[in-house]
mmCIF file of C-alpha atoms in Angstrom:
data_model
loop_
_atom_site.group_PDB
_atom_site.id
_atom_site.type_symbol
_atom_site.label_atom_id
_atom_site.label_comp_id
_atom_site.label_asym_id
_atom_site.label_seq_id
_atom_site.Cartn_x
_atom_site.Cartn_y
_atom_site.Cartn_z
ATOM 1 C CA THR A 829 118.757 113.471 61.254
ATOM 2 C CA ARG A 830 121.922 111.869 59.990
ATOM 3 C CA GLU A 831 122.122 114.385 57.110
ATOM 4 C CA SER A 832 121.959 117.403 59.428
ATOM 5 C CA MET A 833 124.608 115.826 61.682
ATOM 6 C CA SER A 834 126.965 115.485 58.706
ATOM 7 C CA VAL A 835 126.282 119.040 57.509
ATOM 8 C CA GLY A 836 126.708 120.221 61.086
ATOM 9 C CA GLN A 837 130.059 118.561 61.621
ATOM 10 C CA GLU A 838 131.482 119.589 58.249
ATOM 11 C CA GLY A 839 130.234 123.166 58.545
ATOM 12 C CA ALA A 840 131.548 123.586 62.074
ATOM 13 C CA SER A 841 134.900 122.138 61.055
ATOM 14 C CA LEU A 842 135.307 124.620 58.203
ATOM 15 C CA ILE A 843 134.246 127.539 60.410
ATOM 16 C CA ARG A 844 136.836 126.422 62.995
ATOM 17 C CA LYS A 845 139.490 126.531 60.260
ATOM 18 C CA PHE A 846 138.590 130.152 59.430
ATOM 19 C CA ILE A 847 138.680 131.043 63.129
ATOM 20 C CA GLU A 848 142.134 129.497 63.511
ATOM 21 C CA GLU A 849 143.280 131.653 60.583
ATOM 22 C CA ASN A 850 141.752 134.755 62.272
ATOM 23 C CA ASP A 851 139.509 135.200 59.220
ATOM 24 C CA VAL A 852 136.431 136.529 61.001
ATOM 25 C CA ASP A 853 134.661 137.644 57.824
ATOM 26 C CA SER A 854 134.860 134.178 56.252
ATOM 27 C CA ALA A 855 133.884 132.537 59.542
ATOM 28 C CA LEU A 856 130.825 134.797 59.835
ATOM 29 C CA SER A 857 129.928 134.382 56.174
ATOM 30 C CA LEU A 858 129.907 130.604 56.462
ATOM 31 C CA SER A 859 128.161 130.835 59.847
ATOM 32 C CA GLU A 860 125.407 132.809 58.150
ATOM 33 C CA THR A 861 124.642 129.799 55.939
ATOM 34 C CA TYR A 862 125.297 127.276 58.702
ATOM 35 C CA LEU A 863 123.016 128.999 61.216
ATOM 36 C CA GLU A 864 120.444 130.248 58.720
ATOM 37 C CA ILE A 865 116.926 130.438 60.085
ATOM 38 C CA LEU A 866 114.376 128.757 57.851
ATOM 39 C CA PRO A 867 110.594 129.008 57.941
ATOM 40 C CA ASP A 868 108.435 126.000 58.577
ATOM 41 C CA PRO A 869 107.450 124.813 55.076
ATOM 42 C CA ARG A 870 103.826 124.642 56.252
ATOM 43 C CA ILE A 871 103.698 128.468 56.350
ATOM 44 C CA ALA A 872 103.405 128.479 52.546
ATOM 45 C CA ASN A 873 100.242 126.345 52.773
ATOM 46 C CA PRO A 874 98.288 127.433 55.857
ATOM 47 C CA PRO A 875 95.105 125.539 56.714
ATOM 48 C CA SER A 876 92.066 126.737 54.795
ATOM 49 C CA ASN A 877 89.956 126.702 57.945
ATOM 50 C CA PRO A 878 90.869 129.804 60.000
ATOM 51 C CA ILE A 879 89.417 128.173 63.111
ATOM 52 C CA VAL A 880 92.143 125.538 63.086
ATOM 53 C CA ALA A 881 94.993 126.626 65.323
ATOM 54 C CA THR A 882 98.332 126.085 63.654
ATOM 55 C CA SER A 883 101.677 126.055 65.357
ATOM 56 C CA TYR A 884 104.690 126.557 63.119
ATOM 57 C CA ASP A 885 108.201 125.446 63.944
ATOM 58 C CA THR A 886 110.982 127.707 62.816
ATOM 59 C CA LYS A 887 113.931 125.617 61.682
ATOM 60 C CA SER A 888 117.583 125.794 60.761
ATOM 61 C CA ARG A 889 119.866 123.703 58.575
ATOM 62 C CA ILE A 890 121.105 121.862 61.648
ATOM 63 C CA ASP A 891 119.137 120.543 64.593
ATOM 64 C CA GLU A 892 118.509 122.601 67.724
ATOM 65 C CA TRP A 893 121.131 120.797 69.790
ATOM 66 C CA GLN A 894 123.863 121.374 67.191
ATOM 67 C CA TYR A 895 122.794 124.998 66.866
ATOM 68 C CA ALA A 896 123.042 125.596 70.617
ATOM 69 C CA GLU A 897 126.326 123.697 70.883
ATOM 70 C CA PHE A 898 127.878 125.712 68.062
ATOM 71 C CA LEU A 899 126.867 128.978 69.729
ATOM 72 C CA ARG A 900 128.141 127.726 73.086
ATOM 73 C CA LYS A 901 131.433 126.181 71.977
ATOM 74 C CA GLU A 902 132.545 127.623 68.626
ATOM 75 C CA PHE A 903 130.954 131.051 68.358
ATOM 76 C CA PRO A 904 132.826 132.496 71.370
ATOM 77 C CA GLN A 905 135.996 132.158 69.273
ATOM 78 C CA ILE A 906 134.460 134.406 66.619
ATOM 79 C CA THR A 907 133.437 136.769 69.407
ATOM 80 C CA LEU A 908 137.057 137.020 70.547
ATOM 81 C CA LEU A 909 138.091 138.041 67.025
ATOM 82 C CA ASP A 910 135.389 140.708 66.585
ATOM 83 C CA PRO A 911 132.803 141.031 69.364
ATOM 84 C CA TRP A 912 130.806 143.770 67.630
ATOM 85 C CA LYS A 913 130.341 141.797 64.403
ATOM 86 C CA ALA A 914 129.506 138.712 66.470
ATOM 87 C CA LEU A 915 126.840 140.630 68.400
ATOM 88 C CA GLU A 916 125.306 142.027 65.221
ATOM 89 C CA PHE A 917 125.317 138.527 63.750
ATOM 90 C CA VAL A 918 123.401 136.834 66.581
ATOM 91 C CA CYS A 919 120.963 139.766 66.787
ATOM 92 C CA LYS A 920 120.204 139.330 63.095
ATOM 93 C CA ARG A 921 119.628 135.576 63.552
ATOM 94 C CA LEU A 922 117.211 136.197 66.443
ATOM 95 C CA CYS A 923 115.306 138.778 64.361
ATOM 96 C CA GLU A 924 114.989 136.226 61.555
ATOM 97 C CA PHE A 925 113.762 133.615 64.011
ATOM 98 C CA LEU A 926 111.158 135.986 65.427
ATOM 99 C CA GLU A 927 110.010 137.026 61.935
ATOM 100 C CA PHE A 928 109.215 133.419 61.028
ATOM 101 C CA ASP A 929 107.926 132.492 64.467
ATOM 102 C CA ASN A 930 105.567 135.454 64.717
ATOM 103 C CA THR A 931 103.749 135.109 61.395
ATOM 104 C CA ASP A 932 100.254 134.956 62.849
ATOM 105 C CA SER A 933 100.546 137.589 65.562
ATOM 106 C CA GLU A 934 98.544 140.799 65.344
ATOM 107 C CA ASP A 935 101.280 142.657 67.242
ATOM 108 C CA ARG A 936 104.125 142.937 64.710
ATOM 109 C CA TYR A 937 106.966 143.083 67.244
ATOM 110 C CA GLY A 938 105.211 141.590 70.241
ATOM 111 C CA ASP A 939 107.107 138.335 70.499
ATOM 112 C CA SER A 940 105.981 135.834 73.100
ATOM 113 C CA MET A 941 109.458 135.137 74.441
ATOM 114 C CA TYR A 942 108.374 136.375 77.865
ATOM 115 C CA ILE A 943 106.309 133.179 78.160
ATOM 116 C CA SER A 944 108.979 130.574 77.369
ATOM 117 C CA ARG A 945 111.848 132.716 78.649
ATOM 118 C CA PRO A 946 110.605 135.015 81.413
ATOM 119 C CA ALA A 947 114.166 135.728 82.587
ATOM 120 C CA ILE A 948 117.003 136.852 80.321
ATOM 121 C CA GLU A 949 119.500 135.480 82.821
ATOM 122 C CA GLU A 950 119.742 131.753 83.502
ATOM 123 C CA HIS A 951 116.782 130.981 85.742
ATOM 124 C CA GLU A 952 114.532 128.047 86.568
ATOM 125 C CA GLN A 953 111.535 130.056 85.319
ATOM 126 C CA ASN A 954 112.756 129.684 81.754
ATOM 127 C CA HIS A 955 110.900 126.887 79.960
ATOM 128 C CA MET A 956 112.127 124.897 76.950
ATOM 129 C CA ARG A 957 115.652 126.282 77.249
ATOM 130 C CA ASP A 958 117.040 124.171 74.436
ATOM 131 C CA GLY A 959 115.488 125.934 71.451
ATOM 132 C CA ILE A 960 117.307 127.986 68.853
ATOM 133 C CA GLU A 961 115.801 131.208 70.186
ATOM 134 C CA HIS A 962 117.094 130.529 73.686
ATOM 135 C CA ALA A 963 120.591 129.783 72.417
ATOM 136 C CA LEU A 964 120.543 133.073 70.496
ATOM 137 C CA ILE A 965 119.286 135.061 73.503
ATOM 138 C CA LYS A 966 122.031 133.560 75.676
ATOM 139 C CA SER A 967 124.634 134.459 73.043
ATOM 140 C CA ILE A 968 123.347 138.021 72.719
ATOM 141 C CA ARG A 969 123.313 138.437 76.494
ATOM 142 C CA ASP A 970 126.792 136.994 77.005
ATOM 143 C CA ILE A 971 128.445 138.775 74.078
ATOM 144 C CA ALA A 972 126.879 142.103 75.093
ATOM 145 C CA LEU A 973 127.995 141.739 78.729
ATOM 146 C CA SER A 974 131.507 140.822 77.696
ATOM 147 C CA PHE A 975 131.701 143.604 75.102
ATOM 148 C CA VAL A 976 130.495 146.318 77.489
ATOM 149 C CA ASN A 977 132.756 145.231 80.350
ATOM 150 C CA GLY A 978 132.407 148.487 82.286
ATOM 151 C CA ASP A 979 132.715 150.836 79.296
ATOM 152 C CA ALA A 980 129.931 153.471 79.087
ATOM 153 C CA GLU A 981 130.467 154.150 75.375
ATOM 154 C CA ARG A 982 130.248 150.458 74.557
ATOM 155 C CA LEU A 983 127.100 150.156 76.652
ATOM 156 C CA ARG A 984 125.564 153.036 74.694
ATOM 157 C CA ARG A 985 126.431 151.312 71.375
ATOM 158 C CA VAL A 986 124.949 148.001 72.527
ATOM 159 C CA VAL A 987 121.765 149.663 73.796
ATOM 160 C CA GLU A 988 121.349 151.499 70.481
ATOM 161 C CA LEU A 989 121.836 148.269 68.534
ATOM 162 C CA LEU A 990 119.389 146.284 70.656
ATOM 163 C CA GLU A 991 116.761 149.021 70.733
ATOM 164 C CA SER A 992 116.918 149.304 66.945
ATOM 165 C CA LYS A 993 115.618 145.728 66.685
ATOM 166 C CA GLN A 994 112.107 146.655 67.942
ATOM 167 C CA TRP A 995 111.209 143.171 69.216
ATOM 168 C CA ALA A 996 110.237 143.070 72.897
ATOM 169 C CA VAL A 997 112.898 140.500 73.796
ATOM 170 C CA PHE A 998 115.656 142.947 72.768
ATOM 171 C CA ARG A 999 114.243 145.581 75.141
ATOM 172 C CA ARG A 1000 114.330 142.957 77.876
ATOM 173 C CA VAL A 1001 117.996 142.252 77.128
ATOM 174 C CA VAL A 1002 118.671 146.012 77.389
ATOM 175 C CA LEU A 1003 117.022 146.109 80.822
ATOM 176 C CA PHE A 1004 119.100 143.123 81.895
ATOM 177 C CA LEU A 1005 122.327 144.806 80.726
ATOM 178 C CA LEU A 1006 121.451 148.041 82.500
ATOM 179 C CA SER A 1007 120.758 146.112 85.704
ATOM 180 C CA LYS A 1008 124.240 144.588 85.473
ATOM 181 C CA GLN A 1009 125.932 147.972 84.850
ATOM 182 C CA PRO A 1010 123.901 150.388 87.034
ATOM 183 C CA SER A 1011 126.649 152.993 87.369
ATOM 184 C CA LEU A 1012 127.068 153.114 83.588
ATOM 185 C CA ALA A 1013 123.317 153.256 83.028
ATOM 186 C CA LEU A 1014 123.225 156.702 84.629
ATOM 187 C CA ASP A 1015 125.222 158.073 81.702
ATOM 188 C CA LEU A 1016 122.637 157.034 79.100
#
């Protein structure tokens, strides 16, 4: 919508200003509001008939395209300032997304990301690659790979962070990282 475009442009502009000033905390604080994950308002009023299948759409303040573009173009600048805080930030956003997206699942942490995103890496198997969740997974993957960069201690820290999240998709990211750093994986 036109309103989300305006919010998106103004928010991104202000975040860019904080990045230029090397103020990572302010940039992340504003990014937290800018990239906030919001539940589908229909969750508050589910259908009274339990037979009716309901699909909820997790949202954000900006549209999916703006969200993905911000993570692709602007967020790497935050990552350069503080990669660990940036990684924690995108992990938190993905957890929030999964919390809202998984409201009707019997398996608390059994996300269904393996269906729409069977591969953590870029691959033709991945369906609907433009969603918020896919942009977050790509950011987590790329920030983690860059942060580790051949350092066994950093790999250990990243694995601990990702495994603490409990959702299946984070375990899949861990496996991907270990496959990219096999010599370091032996030290874990």
